């Protein structure tokens, strides 16, 4: 290996050309490992970014961004007070209007506890003035404090919840992510 730049193979320690990707002696790959690790790190960062981007903000207010010298202000959420009876009546009359009116809206709703999920992930509210209803509100619990509050209740209890309506459908009714249980 006359005027060529050389390096030592990290496996067999023989002199090989500096630009060699595979050692001619032991046939092991000697170059390109760093690029593989950089690519793997980028993939992990992209997955972590996508996962954290899908999480909802835990604060009970919306933030207004300002220039870099300004403080961030928290605007309190205003909840629209409504009964499950009114929501169900509106859904039965016109599902499109009900969706436009309630979807992505912060609500303070009152209804009759009709189902408590055994895994503690959700509860269902039905209209207070109805013994049987096709539609209702499926409400998703987000923490242990909410699970504890529900564990002290029973079916048929009237409950008031605050949260964001995430979905409206003419088949399953409403979905609500709970912020508070009153």
CSV table of C-alpha atoms in Angstrom, one decimal:
chain,number,residue,atom,x,y,z
A,1,UNK,CA,0.0,0.0,0.0
A,2,UNK,CA,2.3,2.6,-1.4
A,3,UNK,CA,1.0,6.2,-1.6
A,4,UNK,CA,-2.6,5.5,-0.6
A,5,UNK,CA,-3.9,6.6,2.8
A,6,UNK,CA,-4.5,3.6,5.0
A,7,UNK,CA,-6.1,2.7,8.3
A,8,UNK,CA,-6.2,-0.3,10.5
A,9,UNK,CA,-9.2,-2.7,10.4
A,10,UNK,CA,-10.8,-2.6,13.8
A,11,UNK,CA,-11.4,-6.3,13.7
A,12,UNK,CA,-8.2,-8.0,12.3
A,13,UNK,CA,-5.8,-5.0,12.7
A,14,UNK,CA,-4.4,-5.3,9.2
A,15,UNK,CA,-3.6,-2.2,7.1
A,16,UNK,CA,-6.5,-1.4,4.6
A,17,UNK,CA,-7.2,1.5,2.3
A,18,UNK,CA,-8.7,4.5,4.2
A,19,UNK,CA,-11.8,4.5,2.0
A,20,UNK,CA,-12.5,0.8,2.3
A,21,UNK,CA,-15.9,-0.2,3.5
A,22,UNK,CA,-15.1,-3.8,3.9
A,23,UNK,CA,-11.8,-5.2,5.1
A,24,UNK,CA,-10.2,-7.2,2.2
A,25,UNK,CA,-8.6,-9.6,4.8
A,26,UNK,CA,-11.4,-10.5,7.2
A,27,UNK,CA,-14.4,-9.3,5.0
A,28,UNK,CA,-16.0,-7.4,7.9
A,29,UNK,CA,-17.7,-4.0,7.4
A,30,UNK,CA,-15.4,-1.3,8.7
A,31,UNK,CA,-17.2,1.9,7.5
A,32,UNK,CA,-20.7,3.4,7.7
A,33,UNK,CA,-21.6,2.5,11.3
A,34,UNK,CA,-21.8,6.2,12.3
A,35,UNK,CA,-24.3,7.0,9.6
A,36,UNK,CA,-26.5,4.1,10.7
A,37,UNK,CA,-26.6,5.4,14.3
A,38,UNK,CA,-27.4,8.9,13.2
A,39,UNK,CA,-30.3,7.6,11.1
A,40,UNK,CA,-31.5,5.5,13.9
A,41,UNK,CA,-31.4,8.5,16.3
A,42,UNK,CA,-33.3,10.6,13.8
A,43,UNK,CA,-36.0,8.0,13.5
A,44,UNK,CA,-36.3,7.7,17.3
A,45,UNK,CA,-36.6,11.5,17.6
A,46,UNK,CA,-39.3,11.7,15.0
A,47,UNK,CA,-41.3,8.9,16.7
A,48,UNK,CA,-40.9,10.7,20.1
A,49,UNK,CA,-42.0,14.0,18.5
A,50,UNK,CA,-45.0,12.5,16.9
A,51,UNK,CA,-46.0,10.8,20.1
A,52,UNK,CA,-45.7,13.9,22.2
A,53,UNK,CA,-47.5,16.0,19.6
A,54,UNK,CA,-50.6,13.9,20.0
A,55,UNK,CA,-51.0,14.4,23.7
A,56,UNK,CA,-53.5,17.0,24.9
A,57,UNK,CA,-52.3,19.9,26.9
A,58,UNK,CA,-52.8,19.3,30.6
A,59,UNK,CA,-53.5,22.9,31.6
A,60,UNK,CA,-57.1,24.0,32.0
A,61,UNK,CA,-56.6,27.0,29.8
A,62,UNK,CA,-55.4,28.1,26.4
A,63,UNK,CA,-52.1,29.9,26.0
A,64,UNK,CA,-51.6,32.9,23.7
A,65,UNK,CA,-48.1,33.1,22.3
A,66,UNK,CA,-46.4,36.4,22.2
A,67,UNK,CA,-43.0,37.7,21.1
A,68,UNK,CA,-39.9,36.2,22.8
A,69,UNK,CA,-39.8,39.1,25.4
A,70,UNK,CA,-43.5,38.7,26.4
A,71,UNK,CA,-44.9,36.4,29.2
A,72,UNK,CA,-47.3,33.7,28.2
A,73,UNK,CA,-50.8,34.4,29.5
A,74,UNK,CA,-53.4,31.7,30.4
A,75,UNK,CA,-56.9,32.3,29.3
A,76,UNK,CA,-59.4,30.4,31.5
A,77,UNK,CA,-61.7,28.0,29.7
A,78,UNK,CA,-65.4,29.0,29.5
A,79,UNK,CA,-67.7,26.0,29.8
A,80,UNK,CA,-71.1,26.0,28.1
A,81,UNK,CA,-73.6,24.7,30.7
A,82,UNK,CA,-76.1,22.2,29.2
A,83,UNK,CA,-78.0,19.1,30.2
A,84,UNK,CA,-77.6,15.7,28.6
A,85,UNK,CA,-81.4,15.9,28.0
A,86,UNK,CA,-80.9,19.0,25.8
A,87,UNK,CA,-77.9,17.5,24.0
A,88,UNK,CA,-79.8,14.3,23.2
A,89,UNK,CA,-82.9,16.2,22.0
A,90,UNK,CA,-80.8,18.3,19.7
A,91,UNK,CA,-79.0,15.2,18.4
A,92,UNK,CA,-82.4,13.5,17.7
A,93,UNK,CA,-83.7,16.6,15.9
A,94,UNK,CA,-80.6,17.2,13.7
A,95,UNK,CA,-77.3,15.5,14.1
A,96,UNK,CA,-75.5,17.9,11.8
A,97,UNK,CA,-76.6,20.9,13.9
A,98,UNK,CA,-75.7,19.1,17.1
A,99,UNK,CA,-72.2,18.4,15.8
A,100,UNK,CA,-71.8,22.0,14.7
A,101,UNK,CA,-73.0,23.2,18.1
A,102,UNK,CA,-71.2,20.8,20.5
A,103,UNK,CA,-68.1,19.3,18.8
A,104,UNK,CA,-64.8,20.7,20.2
A,105,UNK,CA,-66.7,22.8,22.7
A,106,UNK,CA,-66.0,22.9,26.4
A,107,UNK,CA,-69.2,21.8,28.2
A,108,UNK,CA,-70.5,21.6,31.7
A,109,UNK,CA,-73.0,18.8,31.4
A,110,UNK,CA,-75.5,17.3,33.9
A,111,UNK,CA,-76.8,13.8,33.3
A,112,UNK,CA,-77.7,10.4,34.9
A,113,UNK,CA,-74.9,8.0,35.4
A,114,UNK,CA,-75.9,4.9,33.4
A,115,UNK,CA,-72.6,2.9,33.1
A,116,UNK,CA,-69.3,2.8,35.0
A,117,UNK,CA,-66.6,0.9,33.0
A,118,UNK,CA,-65.0,-1.8,35.0
A,119,UNK,CA,-61.5,-0.7,33.8
A,120,UNK,CA,-62.1,2.8,35.0
A,121,UNK,CA,-61.6,4.4,31.5
A,122,UNK,CA,-65.0,5.8,30.9
A,123,UNK,CA,-68.6,6.4,32.2
A,124,UNK,CA,-71.8,7.0,30.3
A,125,UNK,CA,-74.4,9.7,31.0
A,126,UNK,CA,-78.0,9.4,29.9
A,127,UNK,CA,-80.7,12.1,30.0
A,128,UNK,CA,-82.0,12.6,33.6
A,129,UNK,CA,-85.6,12.6,32.5
A,130,UNK,CA,-85.4,9.3,30.6
A,131,UNK,CA,-85.4,5.7,31.8
A,132,UNK,CA,-84.2,4.5,28.4
A,133,UNK,CA,-82.2,6.4,25.8
A,134,UNK,CA,-80.5,5.3,22.7
A,135,UNK,CA,-78.1,8.3,22.8
A,136,UNK,CA,-76.0,9.6,25.6
A,137,UNK,CA,-72.6,10.9,26.4
A,138,UNK,CA,-69.6,8.7,26.8
A,139,UNK,CA,-67.2,10.4,29.1
A,140,UNK,CA,-63.5,9.5,29.3
A,141,UNK,CA,-61.7,9.6,32.7
A,142,UNK,CA,-58.1,11.0,32.6
A,143,UNK,CA,-56.6,10.4,36.1
A,144,UNK,CA,-56.9,8.6,39.4
A,145,UNK,CA,-58.7,11.5,41.1
A,146,UNK,CA,-61.5,11.2,38.6
A,147,UNK,CA,-61.6,7.4,39.0
A,148,UNK,CA,-61.8,7.8,42.8
A,149,UNK,CA,-64.6,10.3,42.5
A,150,UNK,CA,-66.6,7.9,40.2
A,151,UNK,CA,-65.9,4.9,42.5
A,152,UNK,CA,-68.0,6.6,45.2
A,153,UNK,CA,-71.0,6.9,42.9
A,154,UNK,CA,-73.6,4.4,41.6
A,155,UNK,CA,-75.7,4.0,38.5
A,156,UNK,CA,-78.7,6.4,38.5
A,157,UNK,CA,-76.8,9.2,40.3
A,158,UNK,CA,-77.1,12.6,38.7
A,159,UNK,CA,-73.6,14.0,38.0
A,160,UNK,CA,-72.2,17.2,36.6
A,161,UNK,CA,-69.0,17.1,34.5
A,162,UNK,CA,-66.8,19.6,32.8
A,163,UNK,CA,-64.8,18.7,29.7
A,164,UNK,CA,-64.4,19.0,26.0
A,165,UNK,CA,-66.8,17.3,23.5
A,166,UNK,CA,-64.6,15.5,21.1
A,167,UNK,CA,-67.1,13.7,18.9
A,168,UNK,CA,-70.8,13.8,17.9
A,169,UNK,CA,-72.5,10.9,16.1
A,170,UNK,CA,-76.0,9.9,15.3
A,171,UNK,CA,-75.3,6.3,16.2
A,172,UNK,CA,-73.3,6.5,19.5
A,173,UNK,CA,-74.1,10.0,20.7
A,174,UNK,CA,-71.5,12.3,22.2
A,175,UNK,CA,-67.9,11.8,23.5
A,176,UNK,CA,-66.4,14.0,26.2
A,177,UNK,CA,-62.9,14.2,27.7
A,178,UNK,CA,-63.5,15.0,31.4
A,179,UNK,CA,-61.6,17.9,33.0
A,180,UNK,CA,-63.5,18.0,36.3
A,181,UNK,CA,-66.2,16.0,38.1
A,182,UNK,CA,-68.5,18.0,40.4
